[in-house]
Each structure stands twice: as structure tokens, then as C-alpha cells.
Tab-separated table of C-alpha atoms and ligand atoms in Angstrom:
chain	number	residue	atom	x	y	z
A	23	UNK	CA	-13.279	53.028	10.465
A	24	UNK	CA	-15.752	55.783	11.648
A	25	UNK	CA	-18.385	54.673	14.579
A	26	UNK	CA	-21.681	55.519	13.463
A	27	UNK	CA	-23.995	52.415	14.265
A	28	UNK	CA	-25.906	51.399	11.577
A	29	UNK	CA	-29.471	50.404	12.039
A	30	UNK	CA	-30.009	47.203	11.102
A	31	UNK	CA	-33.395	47.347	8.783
A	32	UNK	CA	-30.536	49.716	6.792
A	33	UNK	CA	-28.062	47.424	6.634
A	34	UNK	CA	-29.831	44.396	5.423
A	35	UNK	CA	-31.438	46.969	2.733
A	36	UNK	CA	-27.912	48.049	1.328
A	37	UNK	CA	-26.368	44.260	1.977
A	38	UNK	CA	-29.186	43.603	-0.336
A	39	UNK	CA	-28.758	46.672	-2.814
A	40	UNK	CA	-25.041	45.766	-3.043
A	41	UNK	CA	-25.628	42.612	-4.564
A	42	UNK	CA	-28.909	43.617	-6.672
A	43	UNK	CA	-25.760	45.291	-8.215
A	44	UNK	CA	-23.592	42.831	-8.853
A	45	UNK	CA	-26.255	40.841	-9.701
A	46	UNK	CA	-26.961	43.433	-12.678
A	47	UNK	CA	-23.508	43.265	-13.764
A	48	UNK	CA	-23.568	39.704	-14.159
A	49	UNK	CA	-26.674	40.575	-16.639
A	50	UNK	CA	-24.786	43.226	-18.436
A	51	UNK	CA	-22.357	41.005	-18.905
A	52	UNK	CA	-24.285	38.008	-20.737
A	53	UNK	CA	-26.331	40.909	-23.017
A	54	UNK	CA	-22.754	41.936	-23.449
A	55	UNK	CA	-21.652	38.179	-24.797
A	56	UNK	CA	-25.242	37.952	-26.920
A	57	UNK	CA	-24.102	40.929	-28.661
A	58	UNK	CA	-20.686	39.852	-29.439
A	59	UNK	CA	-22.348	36.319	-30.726
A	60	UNK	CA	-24.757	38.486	-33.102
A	61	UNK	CA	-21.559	40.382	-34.783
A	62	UNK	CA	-22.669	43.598	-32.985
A	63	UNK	CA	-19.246	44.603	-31.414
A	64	UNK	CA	-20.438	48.380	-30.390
A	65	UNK	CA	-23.348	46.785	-28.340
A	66	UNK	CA	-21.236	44.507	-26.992
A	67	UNK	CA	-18.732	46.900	-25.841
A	68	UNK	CA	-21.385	49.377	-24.392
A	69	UNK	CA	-22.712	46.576	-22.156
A	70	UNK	CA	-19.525	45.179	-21.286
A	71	UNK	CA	-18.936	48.850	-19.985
A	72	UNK	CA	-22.186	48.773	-17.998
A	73	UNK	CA	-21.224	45.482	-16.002
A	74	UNK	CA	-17.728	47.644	-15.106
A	75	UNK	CA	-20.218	50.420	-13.654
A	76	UNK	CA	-22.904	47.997	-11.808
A	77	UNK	CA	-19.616	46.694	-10.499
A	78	UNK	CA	-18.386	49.830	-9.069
A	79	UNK	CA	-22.257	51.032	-7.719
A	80	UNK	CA	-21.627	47.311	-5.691
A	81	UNK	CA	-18.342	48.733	-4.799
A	82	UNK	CA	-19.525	52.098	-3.490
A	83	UNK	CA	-22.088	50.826	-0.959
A	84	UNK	CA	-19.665	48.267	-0.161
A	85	UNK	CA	-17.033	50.628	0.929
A	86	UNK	CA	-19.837	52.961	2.726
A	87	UNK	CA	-20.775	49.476	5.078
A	88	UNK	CA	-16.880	48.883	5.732
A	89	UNK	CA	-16.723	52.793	6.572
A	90	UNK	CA	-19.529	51.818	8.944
A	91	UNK	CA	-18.074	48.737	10.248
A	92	UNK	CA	-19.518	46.338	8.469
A	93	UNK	CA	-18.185	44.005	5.710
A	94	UNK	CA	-20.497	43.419	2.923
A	95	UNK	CA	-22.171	39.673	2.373
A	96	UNK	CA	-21.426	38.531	-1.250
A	97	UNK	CA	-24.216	36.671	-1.752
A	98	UNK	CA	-24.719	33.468	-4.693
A	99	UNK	CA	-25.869	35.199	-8.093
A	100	UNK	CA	-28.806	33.701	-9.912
A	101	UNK	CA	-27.781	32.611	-13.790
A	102	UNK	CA	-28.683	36.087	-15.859
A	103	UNK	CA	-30.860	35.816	-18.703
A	104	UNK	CA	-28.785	34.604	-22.027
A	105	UNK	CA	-30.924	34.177	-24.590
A	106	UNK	CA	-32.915	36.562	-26.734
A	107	UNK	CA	-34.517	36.546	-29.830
A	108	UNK	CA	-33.406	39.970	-31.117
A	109	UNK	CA	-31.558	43.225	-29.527
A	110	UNK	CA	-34.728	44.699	-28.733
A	111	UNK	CA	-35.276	41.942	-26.520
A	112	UNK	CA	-32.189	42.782	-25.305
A	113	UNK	CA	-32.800	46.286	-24.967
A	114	UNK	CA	-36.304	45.703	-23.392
A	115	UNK	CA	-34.465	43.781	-20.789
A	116	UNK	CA	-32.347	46.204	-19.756
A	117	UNK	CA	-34.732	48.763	-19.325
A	118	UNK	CA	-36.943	46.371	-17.053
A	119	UNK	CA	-33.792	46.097	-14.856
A	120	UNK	CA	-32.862	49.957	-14.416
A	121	UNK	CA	-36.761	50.074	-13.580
A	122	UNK	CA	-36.353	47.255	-11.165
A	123	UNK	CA	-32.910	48.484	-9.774
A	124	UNK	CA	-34.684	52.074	-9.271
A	125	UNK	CA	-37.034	50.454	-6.972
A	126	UNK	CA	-34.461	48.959	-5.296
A	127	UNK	CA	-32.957	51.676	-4.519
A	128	UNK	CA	-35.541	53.594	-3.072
A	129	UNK	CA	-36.592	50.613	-0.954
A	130	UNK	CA	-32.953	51.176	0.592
A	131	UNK	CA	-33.812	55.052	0.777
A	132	UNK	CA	-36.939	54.623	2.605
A	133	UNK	CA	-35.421	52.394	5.046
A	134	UNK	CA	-32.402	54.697	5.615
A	135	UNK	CA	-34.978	57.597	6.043
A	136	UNK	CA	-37.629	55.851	8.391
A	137	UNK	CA	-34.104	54.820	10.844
A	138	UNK	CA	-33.127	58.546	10.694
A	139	UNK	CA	-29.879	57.032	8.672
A	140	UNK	CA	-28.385	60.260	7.349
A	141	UNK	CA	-25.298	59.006	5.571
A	142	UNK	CA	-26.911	56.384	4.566
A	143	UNK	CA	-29.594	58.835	2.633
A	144	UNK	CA	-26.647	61.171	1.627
A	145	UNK	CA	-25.132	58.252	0.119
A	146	UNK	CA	-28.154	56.900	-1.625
A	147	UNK	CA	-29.079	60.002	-3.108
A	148	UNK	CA	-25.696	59.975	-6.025
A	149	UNK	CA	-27.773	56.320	-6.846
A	150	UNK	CA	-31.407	57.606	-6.883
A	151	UNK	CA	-29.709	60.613	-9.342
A	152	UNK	CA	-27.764	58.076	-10.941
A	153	UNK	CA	-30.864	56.000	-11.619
A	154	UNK	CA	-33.235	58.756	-13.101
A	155	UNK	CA	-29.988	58.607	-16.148
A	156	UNK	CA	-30.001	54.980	-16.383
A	157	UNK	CA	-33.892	54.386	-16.713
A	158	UNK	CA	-33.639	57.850	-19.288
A	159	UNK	CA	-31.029	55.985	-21.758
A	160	UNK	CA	-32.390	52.562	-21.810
A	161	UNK	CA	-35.146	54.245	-22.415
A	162	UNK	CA	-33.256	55.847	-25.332
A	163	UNK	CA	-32.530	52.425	-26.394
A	164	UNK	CA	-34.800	50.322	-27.005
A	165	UNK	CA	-36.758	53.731	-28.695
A	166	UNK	CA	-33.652	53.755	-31.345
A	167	UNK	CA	-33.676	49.655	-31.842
A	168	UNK	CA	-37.480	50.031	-32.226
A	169	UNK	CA	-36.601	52.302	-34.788
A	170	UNK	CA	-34.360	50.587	-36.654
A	171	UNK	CA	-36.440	48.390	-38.563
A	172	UNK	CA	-34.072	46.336	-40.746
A	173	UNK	CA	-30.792	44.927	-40.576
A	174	UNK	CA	-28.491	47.976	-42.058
A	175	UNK	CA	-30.022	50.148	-39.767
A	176	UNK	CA	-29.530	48.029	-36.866
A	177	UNK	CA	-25.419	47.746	-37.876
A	178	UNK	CA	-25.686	51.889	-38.442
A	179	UNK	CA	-26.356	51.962	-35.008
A	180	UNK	CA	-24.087	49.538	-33.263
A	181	UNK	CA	-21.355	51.358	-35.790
A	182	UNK	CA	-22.446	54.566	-34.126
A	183	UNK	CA	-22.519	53.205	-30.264
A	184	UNK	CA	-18.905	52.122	-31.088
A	185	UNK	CA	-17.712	55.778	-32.431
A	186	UNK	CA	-19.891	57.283	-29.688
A	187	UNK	CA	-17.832	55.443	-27.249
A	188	UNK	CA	-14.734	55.719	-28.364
A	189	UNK	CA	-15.063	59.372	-28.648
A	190	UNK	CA	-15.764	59.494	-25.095
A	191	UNK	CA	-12.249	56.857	-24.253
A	192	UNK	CA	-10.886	59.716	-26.019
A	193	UNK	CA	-11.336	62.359	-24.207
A	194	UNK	CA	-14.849	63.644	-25.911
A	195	UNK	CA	-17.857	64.471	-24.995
K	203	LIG	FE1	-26.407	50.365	-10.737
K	203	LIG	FE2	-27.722	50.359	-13.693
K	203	LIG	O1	-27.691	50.921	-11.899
């Protein structure tokens, strides 16, 4: 366990972070389900992968406050958003939350930066890279479900998330 106090506007801003990420997961997780219930498997297994990654963001600021000497509060999750009247919807929502989580984040950063919090703002920076990708392929998203005006296309392109994906399991690109 290293020593290096940790100011305590900084702490309450990553306490808070990590569970604005598991809370996100939790989301992921029902758009994840909605999918599955509206025969879109490829969806569904993209999202399902996203609520393994908002777990592990949780997971990395946790381990940076036990590092620090502190042990992370889980905190009670508010029910996530299950029902939605189409997959852009869906996709709508999840861009609203990378925005969200974004600013999140850099509420975190600015507190780490006005305390002089170095690891803390060495550590934030992999999320406030991380974040410029998430907001860029939700993004992505809902511009390809807008796009895919009727029902074929809409299965052409959960068929393709699915390839897509398991090309990557696979050792792709
Ligand atoms: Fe943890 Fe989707 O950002």
C-alpha cells in the first residue's frame, strides 16, 4: 500500500466516478437484455461486452484508491433505463451516457488538478483518452441505426456487429 495522502475533494470525486461506472454497466447491461428480447443477438453481445468494460473502468479507480489507502464505497445503483421503443433509442441512450460519463470524468480531473493530485491526473488521463473513443463510436452508432431505415437493414447490421466481434475474439483486428 503506497503512502501518498489523498486529498479529500479527490477522493469523494473518484468514490463517485467509480460508481458512475458501475452504474453504466448496469445500463449496458439492460440495453444488452432489450436487444436480446428484439432478436438482435450481435447488439446484444456488443453491449453485454460494454457492461464487462464499465466494470473494469470501476475496477481501475478502485484499485488506484486501495493503492492509496482507501477502499472504495459501493454505493446503491439506481434501476437503468429498460424500455425503448426502437434501437435508436437505444443507441441515442448510450451516446447521452458516454457524453455524461465524459463529464464525469473531467469533473474528477479538475478536482485532482486544483489539489495538485498527480497520480490521480496520471491516472485519469487513460479515462479522459478512453472517453474521446467511447463518445466517437456511439457516435458511430446511432449514425449507422439512423441509417438503416428498415428492418433488413437493421438485421444486416446486428449480423455485421456479431462478425465484427467475433473477428476481434479471434484474434483480428
Ligand atoms: Fe467507462 Fe463508457 O466509459
Amino acid at each position: 500500500m503506497g503512502d501518498t495522502v489523498i486529498p479529500e475533494a479527490v477522493r469523494k470525486e473518484l468514490n463517485r466516478q467509480f460508481n458512475h461506472e458501475l452504474m453504466a454497466a448496469h445500463h449496458y447491461e439492460a440495453m444488452a437484455w432489450w436487444c436480446a428480447h428484439q432478436t438482435l443477438p450481435g447488439f446484444a453481445r456488443f453491449f453485454r461486452k460494454q457492461a464487462t468494460e464499465e466494470r473494469e473502468h470501476a475496477a481501475r479507480i478502485g484499485r488506484h484508491l486501495i493503492d492509496r489507502g482507501i477502499c472504495p464505497a459501493v454505493e446503491a445503483i439506481p434501476a437503468p433505463r429498460c424500455d425503448f421503443a426502437s434501437l435508436l433509442e437505444v443507441a441515442r441512450h448510450a451516446r447521452t451516457m458516454e457524453q455524461n460519463n465524459s463529464r464525469g470524468i473531467h469533473a474528477a480531473y479538475e478536482a485532482a488538478v486544483t489539489a495538485k493530485d498527480y497520480p490521480a491526473q496520471v491516472m485519469l488521463h487513460w479515462f479522459i483518452h478512453e472517453q474521446v473513443e467511447e463518445e466517437a463510436w456511439t457516435a458511430e452508432m446511432v449514425a449507422r441505426v439512423e441509417a438503416a431505415t428498415c428492418a433488413g437493414a437493421l438485421l444486416d447490421l446486428d449480423r455485421h456487429i456479431e462478425r465484427l466481434l467475433e473477428a476481434k475474439e479471434t484474434g483480428g483486428s
